[in-house]
Coordinates of C-alpha atoms and ligand atoms in Angstrom, one line a residue:
M1 CA 3.8 18.5 -72.6
S2 CA 2.3 15.6 -74.6
N3 CA 5.6 13.8 -75.1
I4 CA 6.7 14.2 -71.7
G5 CA 6.4 11.3 -69.5
A6 CA 5.8 11.1 -65.6
T7 CA 9.4 10.5 -64.6
A8 CA 10.5 13.5 -66.8
R9 CA 7.8 15.5 -65.3
S10 CA 8.9 14.6 -61.8
A11 CA 12.4 15.4 -62.7
M12 CA 11.2 18.9 -63.8
T13 CA 9.2 19.4 -60.5
R14 CA 12.3 18.6 -58.5
G15 CA 14.3 21.0 -60.5
L16 CA 16.7 18.3 -61.8
R17 CA 18.3 18.7 -65.1
G18 CA 21.2 17.3 -67.2
L19 CA 23.8 14.9 -65.7
D20 CA 21.8 14.7 -62.6
V21 CA 18.9 13.2 -64.5
L22 CA 21.1 10.8 -66.5
R23 CA 22.8 9.6 -63.3
D24 CA 19.8 9.0 -61.4
P25 CA 18.6 5.4 -62.2
I26 CA 14.9 6.1 -61.4
L27 CA 14.8 9.2 -63.8
N28 CA 17.1 8.0 -66.5
H29 CA 15.9 6.7 -69.8
G30 CA 19.0 6.9 -71.8
T31 CA 18.6 7.3 -75.4
G32 CA 14.8 6.7 -74.7
F33 CA 14.4 10.4 -73.7
T34 CA 11.9 12.0 -76.1
E35 CA 12.9 15.2 -78.1
E36 CA 10.6 17.3 -75.9
E37 CA 12.1 15.7 -72.7
R38 CA 15.7 16.4 -73.9
E39 CA 14.7 20.1 -74.4
A40 CA 12.8 20.4 -71.0
L41 CA 15.6 18.6 -69.0
G42 CA 18.7 20.1 -70.7
L43 CA 19.8 16.9 -72.1
R44 CA 20.6 18.3 -75.6
G45 CA 24.3 17.4 -76.5
L46 CA 24.5 14.8 -73.5
L47 CA 22.9 12.0 -75.4
P48 CA 23.5 10.8 -79.1
P49 CA 20.8 12.3 -81.3
H50 CA 18.6 9.3 -82.2
V51 CA 15.7 8.6 -79.9
H52 CA 15.1 4.8 -79.3
T53 CA 11.9 3.3 -78.1
Q54 CA 12.0 1.3 -75.0
T55 CA 11.5 -1.9 -76.9
E56 CA 14.6 -1.0 -78.9
Q57 CA 16.7 -0.3 -75.9
A58 CA 15.4 -3.6 -74.4
E59 CA 16.6 -5.5 -77.6
R60 CA 19.8 -3.8 -77.4
F61 CA 20.4 -4.9 -74.0
L62 CA 19.4 -8.6 -74.5
L63 CA 21.7 -8.8 -77.6
S64 CA 24.7 -8.5 -75.6
F65 CA 23.4 -9.9 -72.3
R66 CA 22.5 -13.2 -74.0
K67 CA 26.1 -13.7 -75.4
L68 CA 27.2 -13.9 -71.7
T69 CA 27.4 -17.6 -70.6
D70 CA 28.4 -17.2 -67.0
P71 CA 25.4 -16.7 -64.7
L72 CA 27.4 -14.3 -62.4
D73 CA 28.3 -12.2 -65.3
K74 CA 24.7 -12.1 -66.4
F75 CA 23.9 -11.0 -62.8
V76 CA 26.4 -8.2 -63.0
A77 CA 25.0 -7.1 -66.2
L78 CA 21.5 -6.8 -65.0
N79 CA 22.7 -5.1 -61.8
A80 CA 24.6 -2.5 -63.8
L81 CA 21.4 -1.8 -65.9
H82 CA 19.5 -1.7 -62.6
D83 CA 21.9 1.0 -61.5
R84 CA 21.5 3.2 -64.6
N85 CA 18.0 2.8 -65.9
E86 CA 15.3 1.3 -63.5
S87 CA 12.3 1.4 -65.8
L88 CA 14.3 -0.5 -68.7
F89 CA 15.5 -2.9 -66.0
F90 CA 12.0 -3.6 -64.9
R91 CA 10.5 -3.7 -68.3
I92 CA 13.1 -6.6 -69.1
L93 CA 12.3 -8.2 -65.8
C94 CA 8.6 -8.2 -66.4
D95 CA 8.9 -9.3 -70.0
H96 CA 11.3 -12.1 -69.5
I97 CA 10.5 -13.1 -65.9
D98 CA 11.2 -16.8 -66.7
E99 CA 14.7 -15.9 -67.8
M100 CA 15.5 -13.2 -65.2
Q101 CA 14.0 -14.3 -61.9
P102 CA 16.7 -17.1 -61.6
L103 CA 19.3 -14.4 -62.0
V104 CA 18.0 -11.7 -59.9
Y105 CA 16.8 -14.1 -57.2
T106 CA 17.5 -17.8 -56.4
P107 CA 19.5 -19.7 -57.5
V108 CA 22.1 -17.0 -59.0
V109 CA 21.6 -14.5 -56.2
G110 CA 23.0 -17.2 -53.8
L111 CA 26.3 -17.2 -55.8
A112 CA 26.1 -13.5 -56.1
C113 CA 26.0 -13.2 -52.3
Q114 CA 29.0 -15.5 -52.1
E115 CA 31.0 -13.2 -54.4
F116 CA 29.4 -10.0 -53.2
G117 CA 32.5 -8.4 -52.3
R118 CA 34.3 -9.2 -55.5
I119 CA 31.4 -8.1 -57.8
F120 CA 30.6 -5.0 -55.9
Q121 CA 30.0 -1.9 -58.1
R122 CA 27.6 0.6 -56.6
P123 CA 25.8 0.4 -53.2
R124 CA 22.1 -0.2 -53.2
G125 CA 19.9 0.0 -50.1
M126 CA 21.0 0.9 -46.7
F127 CA 23.7 -0.8 -44.5
I128 CA 23.1 0.0 -40.7
G129 CA 25.8 -1.3 -38.5
I130 CA 25.8 -2.3 -34.8
N131 CA 28.2 0.8 -34.3
D132 CA 25.4 3.0 -35.5
R133 CA 23.3 2.6 -32.3
G134 CA 21.7 5.7 -31.2
R135 CA 21.6 7.4 -34.5
I136 CA 19.7 4.9 -36.8
A137 CA 16.7 7.3 -37.3
Q138 CA 19.2 10.1 -38.3
I139 CA 20.9 7.4 -40.7
L140 CA 17.3 6.3 -42.4
R141 CA 16.7 10.0 -43.2
N142 CA 19.6 9.7 -45.5
W143 CA 17.3 7.6 -47.8
P144 CA 16.1 9.9 -50.4
Y145 CA 12.5 8.4 -50.9
Q146 CA 9.6 7.5 -48.6
A147 CA 9.9 3.9 -48.2
G148 CA 6.6 1.9 -48.1
I149 CA 8.3 -1.6 -47.7
I150 CA 11.6 -2.7 -46.1
V151 CA 13.2 -6.1 -46.6
V152 CA 15.6 -6.4 -43.8
T153 CA 18.2 -9.1 -43.2
D154 CA 21.1 -9.4 -40.8
G155 CA 22.9 -12.0 -43.3
E156 CA 23.1 -14.8 -40.7
R157 CA 21.3 -17.5 -42.7
I158 CA 21.5 -16.6 -46.4
L159 CA 19.4 -19.2 -48.3
G160 CA 20.9 -22.5 -47.6
L161 CA 24.4 -20.9 -47.6
G162 CA 24.8 -20.1 -44.0
D163 CA 26.4 -16.8 -42.5
L164 CA 27.4 -14.3 -45.1
G165 CA 27.0 -11.3 -42.9
A166 CA 26.7 -8.0 -44.9
N167 CA 27.4 -9.9 -48.3
G168 CA 23.8 -11.1 -47.7
M169 CA 22.5 -7.7 -48.9
G170 CA 21.9 -9.3 -52.4
I171 CA 18.9 -11.0 -51.0
P172 CA 16.8 -7.9 -49.8
V173 CA 17.8 -6.2 -53.2
G174 CA 16.8 -9.2 -55.3
K175 CA 13.6 -9.7 -53.3
L176 CA 12.5 -5.9 -53.6
S177 CA 13.2 -6.1 -57.4
L178 CA 10.7 -8.9 -57.5
Y179 CA 8.1 -6.8 -55.5
T180 CA 8.4 -4.3 -58.2
A181 CA 8.6 -6.6 -61.2
C182 CA 6.0 -9.2 -59.9
A183 CA 3.5 -6.9 -58.1
G184 CA 4.2 -3.4 -59.4
I185 CA 5.1 -1.9 -56.1
H186 CA 6.8 1.4 -57.2
P187 CA 10.6 1.2 -56.9
E188 CA 10.8 4.4 -54.8
L189 CA 8.7 2.6 -52.2
C190 CA 11.2 -0.3 -51.8
L191 CA 14.1 -0.2 -49.2
P192 CA 16.5 -3.2 -48.8
V193 CA 18.4 -2.9 -45.4
T194 CA 21.1 -4.9 -44.0
L195 CA 21.6 -4.9 -40.3
D196 CA 25.4 -5.5 -39.7
V197 CA 26.0 -7.0 -36.3
G198 CA 29.1 -8.8 -37.6
C199 CA 29.9 -12.2 -39.2
N200 CA 30.8 -15.4 -37.6
N201 CA 32.1 -16.8 -41.0
D202 CA 35.8 -16.7 -40.6
K203 CA 36.8 -17.1 -44.0
L204 CA 34.6 -14.3 -45.2
R205 CA 35.6 -11.8 -42.5
N206 CA 39.3 -12.3 -43.4
D207 CA 38.4 -11.7 -47.1
P208 CA 40.1 -8.5 -48.1
F209 CA 37.0 -7.9 -50.2
Y210 CA 34.3 -8.4 -47.6
V211 CA 32.0 -5.5 -47.3
G212 CA 30.9 -5.8 -43.9
L213 CA 32.2 -5.1 -40.2
R214 CA 35.3 -7.1 -39.3
Q215 CA 33.9 -8.5 -36.0
R216 CA 32.2 -11.6 -34.8
R217 CA 28.4 -11.2 -34.3
V218 CA 26.9 -9.2 -31.5
T219 CA 24.2 -11.3 -29.8
G220 CA 21.9 -11.1 -26.6
A221 CA 20.5 -7.9 -25.3
A222 CA 22.9 -5.7 -27.4
Y223 CA 21.5 -7.3 -30.6
D224 CA 17.8 -7.0 -29.3
E225 CA 18.3 -3.3 -28.4
F226 CA 19.7 -2.7 -31.9
V227 CA 16.8 -4.2 -33.8
E228 CA 14.3 -2.5 -31.4
E229 CA 16.0 0.8 -32.3
F230 CA 15.8 0.0 -36.0
I231 CA 12.1 -0.9 -35.9
T232 CA 11.2 2.1 -33.9
A233 CA 13.3 4.4 -36.3
A234 CA 11.9 2.9 -39.3
Q235 CA 8.3 3.7 -38.2
E236 CA 9.4 7.2 -37.1
V237 CA 11.0 8.0 -40.4
F238 CA 8.6 6.0 -42.7
P239 CA 5.2 5.7 -40.9
G240 CA 3.4 2.5 -41.5
V241 CA 6.3 1.1 -43.5
V242 CA 5.9 -2.7 -44.0
I243 CA 8.8 -4.7 -42.7
Q244 CA 9.7 -8.1 -44.3
W245 CA 12.2 -10.1 -42.1
E246 CA 14.6 -12.0 -44.5
D247 CA 17.1 -14.9 -43.9
F248 CA 17.4 -14.3 -40.1
A249 CA 18.9 -17.6 -38.4
N250 CA 16.3 -19.7 -36.5
H251 CA 17.1 -18.3 -33.1
N252 CA 16.3 -14.8 -34.1
A253 CA 13.7 -15.4 -36.9
F254 CA 10.9 -16.9 -34.8
R255 CA 11.5 -14.7 -31.7
L256 CA 11.4 -11.5 -33.9
L257 CA 8.4 -12.4 -35.9
E258 CA 6.4 -13.0 -32.7
K259 CA 8.0 -10.0 -31.0
Y260 CA 6.8 -7.6 -33.7
R261 CA 3.9 -9.1 -35.7
N262 CA 1.2 -7.5 -33.4
R263 CA 3.1 -4.3 -33.3
V264 CA 3.9 -3.3 -36.9
S265 CA 2.8 -4.5 -40.2
S266 CA 5.4 -7.2 -40.5
F267 CA 6.0 -10.8 -41.7
N268 CA 8.7 -13.4 -42.2
D269 CA 8.9 -14.7 -45.7
D270 CA 11.0 -17.6 -45.0
I271 CA 8.3 -18.8 -42.5
Q272 CA 5.0 -17.5 -43.7
G273 CA 5.6 -16.9 -47.2
T274 CA 7.1 -20.3 -47.8
A275 CA 4.2 -21.9 -46.0
A276 CA 1.6 -20.2 -48.3
V277 CA 3.4 -21.3 -51.5
A278 CA 4.0 -24.9 -50.4
L279 CA 0.4 -25.2 -49.2
A280 CA -0.9 -23.9 -52.6
G281 CA 1.2 -26.7 -54.2
I282 CA -0.3 -29.3 -52.0
F283 CA -3.9 -27.9 -52.8
S284 CA -2.9 -28.3 -56.5
A285 CA -1.7 -31.8 -56.0
L286 CA -4.7 -32.8 -54.1
R287 CA -6.8 -31.5 -57.2
V288 CA -5.0 -34.3 -59.1
T289 CA -5.4 -37.1 -56.6
G290 CA -8.9 -36.0 -55.5
A291 CA -7.7 -36.8 -51.8
K292 CA -8.6 -34.3 -48.9
L293 CA -6.1 -32.3 -47.0
T294 CA -7.0 -33.9 -43.7
D295 CA -6.0 -37.3 -45.3
Q296 CA -2.5 -36.3 -45.7
K297 CA 0.6 -37.2 -43.6
V298 CA 3.5 -35.0 -44.4
L299 CA 7.1 -35.7 -43.6
F300 CA 9.6 -32.9 -43.7
L301 CA 13.3 -33.2 -44.1
G302 CA 14.5 -30.2 -42.2
A303 CA 12.9 -28.8 -39.2
G304 CA 13.7 -25.1 -39.4
E305 CA 11.7 -21.9 -40.6
A306 CA 10.5 -23.5 -43.8
A307 CA 9.5 -26.8 -42.2
T308 CA 7.6 -25.5 -39.1
G309 CA 6.1 -22.6 -41.0
I310 CA 4.6 -24.9 -43.6
A311 CA 3.5 -27.6 -40.9
D312 CA 1.6 -24.6 -39.0
L313 CA -0.2 -23.6 -42.2
I314 CA -1.2 -27.1 -43.2
A315 CA -2.3 -27.8 -39.6
S316 CA -4.5 -24.4 -39.9
G317 CA -5.9 -25.8 -43.1
M318 CA -6.9 -29.1 -41.6
V319 CA -8.4 -27.2 -38.6
A320 CA -10.4 -25.2 -41.1
Q321 CA -11.7 -28.5 -42.5
G322 CA -12.8 -29.7 -39.0
M323 CA -10.0 -31.4 -37.4
T324 CA -8.5 -30.4 -33.9
L325 CA -5.3 -28.5 -33.9
E326 CA -3.6 -31.4 -32.0
A327 CA -4.8 -34.1 -34.4
A328 CA -3.7 -31.8 -37.3
R329 CA -0.2 -31.3 -35.9
R330 CA 0.0 -35.1 -35.5
T331 CA -0.2 -35.5 -39.3
C332 CA 3.1 -33.4 -39.7
W333 CA 6.4 -35.0 -38.8
L334 CA 9.9 -33.6 -39.1
V335 CA 13.4 -35.2 -39.7
D336 CA 16.3 -33.0 -38.8
S337 CA 20.2 -33.7 -38.8
K338 CA 19.7 -36.0 -35.8
G339 CA 16.8 -38.1 -37.1
L340 CA 13.1 -38.1 -36.4
V341 CA 11.9 -35.4 -34.3
V342 CA 10.1 -37.3 -31.3
K343 CA 8.9 -36.5 -27.9
S344 CA 11.7 -38.4 -26.1
R345 CA 14.3 -36.3 -27.7
T346 CA 16.0 -33.8 -25.2
D347 CA 17.8 -31.7 -27.8
L348 CA 14.9 -30.0 -29.5
A349 CA 14.8 -26.2 -30.0
H350 CA 11.4 -24.5 -29.1
H351 CA 10.0 -24.2 -32.6
K352 CA 10.0 -28.1 -33.1
L353 CA 8.2 -29.0 -30.0
N354 CA 4.6 -28.8 -31.6
Y355 CA 5.7 -31.6 -34.0
A356 CA 7.5 -33.9 -31.6
H357 CA 5.3 -36.7 -31.4
E358 CA 5.4 -40.1 -29.6
H359 CA 7.4 -42.5 -31.6
A360 CA 10.5 -44.6 -31.2
P361 CA 13.6 -42.9 -32.3
I362 CA 14.5 -43.2 -36.1
A363 CA 17.9 -42.2 -37.4
D364 CA 17.2 -41.2 -41.0
L365 CA 14.7 -40.2 -43.6
L366 CA 14.5 -43.6 -45.3
G367 CA 13.6 -45.2 -42.1
A368 CA 11.0 -42.6 -41.2
I369 CA 9.4 -43.0 -44.6
K370 CA 9.1 -46.8 -44.0
A371 CA 7.7 -46.5 -40.4
L372 CA 5.3 -43.5 -41.0
K373 CA 4.4 -44.1 -44.7
P374 CA 3.6 -40.4 -45.5
T375 CA 1.6 -39.2 -48.5
A376 CA 4.1 -36.2 -48.9
I377 CA 7.8 -35.5 -48.3
I378 CA 8.9 -31.9 -48.4
G379 CA 12.6 -31.2 -48.5
V380 CA 13.8 -28.1 -46.6
S381 CA 17.0 -29.1 -45.2
A382 CA 19.6 -27.3 -47.5
V383 CA 21.3 -30.6 -47.9
G384 CA 21.6 -31.6 -51.5
G385 CA 20.9 -35.1 -52.8
T386 CA 19.0 -36.3 -49.8
F387 CA 16.0 -37.6 -51.6
T388 CA 17.9 -40.6 -52.9
K389 CA 16.8 -43.2 -55.3
A390 CA 15.8 -45.4 -52.3
V391 CA 13.8 -42.6 -50.8
L392 CA 11.9 -41.8 -53.9
E393 CA 11.4 -45.6 -54.8
E394 CA 10.1 -46.2 -51.3
M395 CA 7.5 -43.3 -51.8
A396 CA 6.3 -44.6 -54.8
K397 CA 5.8 -48.1 -53.3
F398 CA 2.8 -47.3 -51.1
N399 CA 1.6 -43.9 -52.8
E400 CA -0.2 -44.0 -56.3
R401 CA 0.8 -40.3 -56.7
P402 CA 3.5 -39.5 -54.1
I403 CA 3.9 -35.7 -53.3
I404 CA 7.5 -34.8 -53.7
F405 CA 8.6 -31.2 -53.0
A406 CA 12.4 -30.7 -53.0
L407 CA 12.4 -27.0 -51.9
S408 CA 16.1 -26.4 -50.8
N409 CA 18.0 -23.6 -52.6
P410 CA 20.2 -22.9 -54.4
T411 CA 20.2 -25.8 -57.0
S412 CA 23.4 -27.5 -55.5
Q413 CA 21.3 -28.0 -52.2
A414 CA 18.2 -29.3 -53.8
E415 CA 17.0 -32.6 -52.3
C416 CA 16.7 -34.1 -55.8
T417 CA 16.5 -33.0 -59.4
A418 CA 13.1 -33.0 -61.2
E419 CA 14.5 -35.7 -63.5
E420 CA 15.4 -38.0 -60.4
A421 CA 11.9 -37.4 -58.9
Y422 CA 10.0 -38.4 -62.0
R423 CA 12.5 -41.3 -63.0
H424 CA 12.5 -43.1 -59.5
T425 CA 8.6 -42.8 -59.2
G426 CA 8.0 -44.1 -62.5
G427 CA 6.6 -40.6 -63.5
R428 CA 3.9 -40.6 -60.8
A429 CA 5.5 -37.9 -58.5
L430 CA 3.7 -34.7 -58.1
F431 CA 6.8 -32.7 -57.8
A432 CA 7.6 -29.0 -56.9
C433 CA 11.0 -27.7 -56.7
G434 CA 12.7 -24.7 -54.8
S435 CA 15.3 -24.0 -57.9
P436 CA 14.2 -24.1 -61.4
F437 CA 14.6 -27.3 -63.5
D438 CA 14.0 -27.9 -67.1
P439 CA 11.1 -30.0 -68.3
V440 CA 11.6 -33.8 -68.3
T441 CA 10.6 -36.3 -70.9
L442 CA 10.3 -39.8 -69.6
N443 CA 8.7 -42.8 -71.6
G444 CA 7.3 -40.2 -74.1
Q445 CA 5.6 -38.0 -71.6
T446 CA 6.9 -34.4 -70.9
F447 CA 6.7 -32.9 -67.3
V448 CA 6.8 -29.4 -66.6
P449 CA 8.1 -29.1 -63.0
R450 CA 7.4 -25.6 -61.7
Q451 CA 9.1 -23.8 -58.7
G452 CA 7.2 -23.5 -55.5
N453 CA 8.8 -20.0 -55.4
N454 CA 7.9 -17.5 -52.7
S455 CA 7.8 -14.9 -55.4
Y456 CA 4.2 -16.3 -56.1
I457 CA 3.2 -15.0 -52.7
F458 CA 5.3 -12.3 -51.1
P459 CA 4.8 -9.5 -53.8
G460 CA 0.9 -9.8 -53.6
I461 CA 1.2 -10.0 -49.9
G462 CA 3.2 -6.6 -49.9
L463 CA 0.8 -5.0 -52.5
G464 CA -2.2 -5.9 -50.5
V465 CA -0.9 -4.7 -47.3
I466 CA 0.4 -1.4 -48.8
A467 CA -2.8 -0.8 -50.7
S468 CA -5.0 -1.5 -47.7
K469 CA -2.5 0.0 -45.1
S470 CA -3.2 -3.0 -42.9
K471 CA -1.9 -2.4 -39.6
V472 CA -0.8 -6.0 -39.0
I473 CA -0.4 -9.0 -41.2
T474 CA -2.5 -12.1 -40.1
D475 CA -2.1 -15.9 -40.6
D476 CA -5.3 -15.8 -42.3
M477 CA -3.8 -13.7 -45.0
F478 CA -1.4 -16.4 -45.8
M479 CA -4.3 -18.9 -46.0
K480 CA -6.1 -16.8 -48.4
A481 CA -2.9 -16.2 -50.4
A482 CA -2.5 -20.0 -50.6
H483 CA -6.1 -20.6 -51.8
T484 CA -5.8 -17.9 -54.4
L485 CA -2.8 -19.1 -55.8
A486 CA -4.0 -22.5 -56.1
H487 CA -7.2 -21.5 -57.7
L488 CA -5.1 -19.8 -60.4
V489 CA -3.5 -23.1 -61.5
T490 CA -5.3 -24.5 -64.6
E491 CA -6.2 -27.9 -65.5
S492 CA -3.8 -27.8 -68.5
D493 CA -1.1 -26.8 -65.8
L494 CA -1.9 -29.9 -63.8
A495 CA -1.9 -32.2 -66.9
Q496 CA 1.6 -31.4 -67.6
G497 CA 2.6 -31.9 -63.9
S498 CA 2.8 -28.2 -62.9
L499 CA 1.6 -27.5 -59.5
Y500 CA 1.8 -23.6 -60.0
P501 CA 0.7 -21.3 -62.6
A502 CA 3.3 -20.2 -65.3
L503 CA 5.4 -17.4 -64.2
P504 CA 4.6 -15.0 -66.9
R505 CA 1.1 -14.8 -65.3
I506 CA 2.9 -13.5 -62.1
R507 CA 1.3 -9.9 -62.2
E508 CA -2.1 -11.4 -62.5
V509 CA -1.3 -13.8 -59.5
S510 CA 0.0 -10.9 -57.4
A511 CA -3.0 -8.6 -58.2
Q512 CA -5.5 -11.3 -57.1
I513 CA -3.4 -12.2 -53.9
A514 CA -3.2 -8.5 -53.1
A515 CA -7.0 -8.1 -53.6
A516 CA -7.6 -11.2 -51.2
I517 CA -5.2 -9.6 -48.6
A518 CA -6.8 -6.2 -48.8
G519 CA -10.3 -7.6 -48.6
A520 CA -9.3 -9.6 -45.4
A521 CA -7.7 -6.5 -43.8
L522 CA -11.1 -4.6 -44.6
E523 CA -13.3 -7.6 -43.3
S524 CA -11.3 -7.8 -40.0
G525 CA -11.4 -4.1 -39.5
I526 CA -7.6 -3.9 -39.5
A527 CA -7.3 -1.9 -42.7
G528 CA -5.8 1.6 -42.3
R529 CA -8.0 3.3 -45.0
V530 CA -11.3 2.9 -46.8
M531 CA -11.3 1.0 -50.2
A532 CA -14.0 0.4 -52.9
A533 CA -16.2 -2.6 -52.4
S534 CA -14.4 -4.3 -55.3
V535 CA -10.7 -3.9 -54.5
L536 CA -9.2 -5.5 -57.4
P537 CA -9.6 -2.5 -60.0
E538 CA -8.0 -0.3 -57.3
I539 CA -5.2 -2.5 -56.6
E540 CA -4.5 -2.9 -60.3
A541 CA -4.5 0.9 -61.0
Q542 CA -1.9 1.3 -58.2
M543 CA 0.6 -1.1 -59.9
Y544 CA 3.7 0.5 -61.4
E545 CA 4.3 -0.1 -65.0
P546 CA 7.9 0.3 -66.2
H547 CA 7.2 2.6 -69.1
Q548 CA 9.4 5.5 -69.6
Ligands
NAD1 P1 16.6 -23.3 -41.6 O1 18.2 -23.1 -41.3 O2 15.7 -22.7 -40.8 O3 16.3 -25.0 -41.5 C1 17.2 -25.9 -42.0 C2 16.8 -27.3 -41.2 O4 17.3 -28.4 -41.8 C3 17.3 -27.3 -39.8 O5 16.2 -27.6 -39.1 C4 18.4 -28.2 -39.7 O6 18.5 -28.9 -38.4 C5 18.0 -29.3 -40.8 N1 19.1 -30.1 -41.4 C6 20.3 -29.7 -41.7 N2 21.1 -30.7 -41.9 C7 20.2 -31.7 -42.0 C8 20.2 -33.1 -42.5 N3 21.4 -33.5 -42.9 N4 19.2 -33.9 -42.4 C9 18.0 -33.3 -42.1 N5 17.9 -32.1 -41.6 C10 18.9 -31.2 -41.6 O7 16.3 -23.0 -43.1 P2 14.9 -22.9 -43.7 O8 14.6 -21.3 -43.8 O9 14.1 -23.8 -43.2 O10 15.3 -23.3 -45.2 C11 15.8 -24.5 -45.6 C12 16.1 -24.6 -47.2 O11 14.8 -24.4 -47.6 C13 16.9 -23.7 -47.7 O12 17.8 -24.2 -48.7 C14 16.0 -22.6 -48.4 O13 16.7 -22.0 -49.4 C15 14.9 -23.5 -48.8 N6 13.7 -22.7 -48.8 C16 13.0 -22.8 -50.1 C17 11.7 -22.1 -50.3 C18 11.1 -22.4 -51.5 O14 11.4 -23.1 -52.5 N7 10.1 -21.7 -51.7 C19 11.3 -21.4 -49.2 C20 12.1 -21.3 -48.1 C21 13.2 -22.0 -47.9

């Protein structure tokens, strides 16, 4: 048995042989099966005779992959590999995370969702339609594995691209790939789910290749009952499964988070994960300026899930440093499509009210910057090009080191490019982005902008929650994640303008965050199991390594 790996042994235990093994992406290792595995699993003759190492298989894949020039073609090639040989897919993702993450996740996944119906090959995850009401538990039992984490979307607000309906499935799939690649959560534990309640995007619904239900969205009580049945069924079929809400529109995202957060182990990455990654970036920026968090005034362009999530966590951070909650909230200001969010406005959605302060109305971002003189601007509006030359120059007038985060995705929606941020602030911007940008050289100095990508946070949160079996996911866990991430930024990162660690360190980052999360669960008595006093080694031992 010495040359028979764990997955081959698992196939043997399940009595699987021959083509059943080669056609199962979790079990298949293609030409990588050893002589002994070929013998034991009845693979002789079904494979060419030479045994390749996983490294050789990866080189072969990359050889043809790197000849592709179109990002969508690259996405399709990666997806096809995922569908036939998962361990090789994850090996390549882990070893080339800088190159692969923008393809399996933002920005290219946005394009892939827009084209989902056209590039569709094999289904992945589960599609549960509104017409499946009454039998969701039965449907979930069709899933062949015991899920440990579900990323669920209803496709109504995919990245900054709006309603993509069932075509939004690319997002839960991509995110769960990152749970595995970045935090070593075993692929069998990961279940992507799309709740198909219809789609209000007429163009898409009328597209012959659209994969979802051809009806407008169901709303109100019928929607709520459907989600309730899904959550109850998920807990029944997969007891203790962690739920990550993904890309729900504002009117459902805040409600669902509040409704379920104390009932099941659940979180909304667009609100809470974004908050932790942005706050970590601010902590890094403050290491450069030497200023305190409580000295900051933050102006957001956008007033949705990302903006109010980040503002809430910043306010909690200020409270932890001695401010009252009211005073802390007053340091955060929002600009939405109608201008500055102020108390006198009568058109404000509930989630904006904590940040509706006393002030005269101001119509636009530049006017708000001139009036408020913020230390930081954070772009989460999904409207590209809105951090104009005038906006950036204004920020640089009264800030020695203006904090400029252009977080909107995909790249076409970014508020500004890295080059613009550095150029129009004379190289003084402390910059982070939502989509990847290449290094920028300005007056002989090279800046390396890094993405404030949620993938620094959510995989570690998931791993920590699964490892500790935490019954709920608390706000304190996101604060701990932000501190942990910021501590992992080195002085040399900061010296080149990077506010986040290098992406190839992501598994170390995720393990540290998971240890902090599990520690928090144990301390507050919400862990569902006993763990060793030092949790990090236990966490690291659980992480899936994509060997064959
Ligand atoms: P959302 O739909 O909840 O919020 C968007 C907000 O922008 C709304 O409040 C809307 O009123 C406002 N807005 C629309 N047009 C505007 C305009 N012209 N001027 C000012 N405000 C305007 O979406 P969200 O979840 O908050 O995400 C917003 C963007 O941030 C998306 O592009 C998303 O991909 C990106 N995002 C990035 C990260 C990251 O980089 N880590 C994380 C989360 C979200």
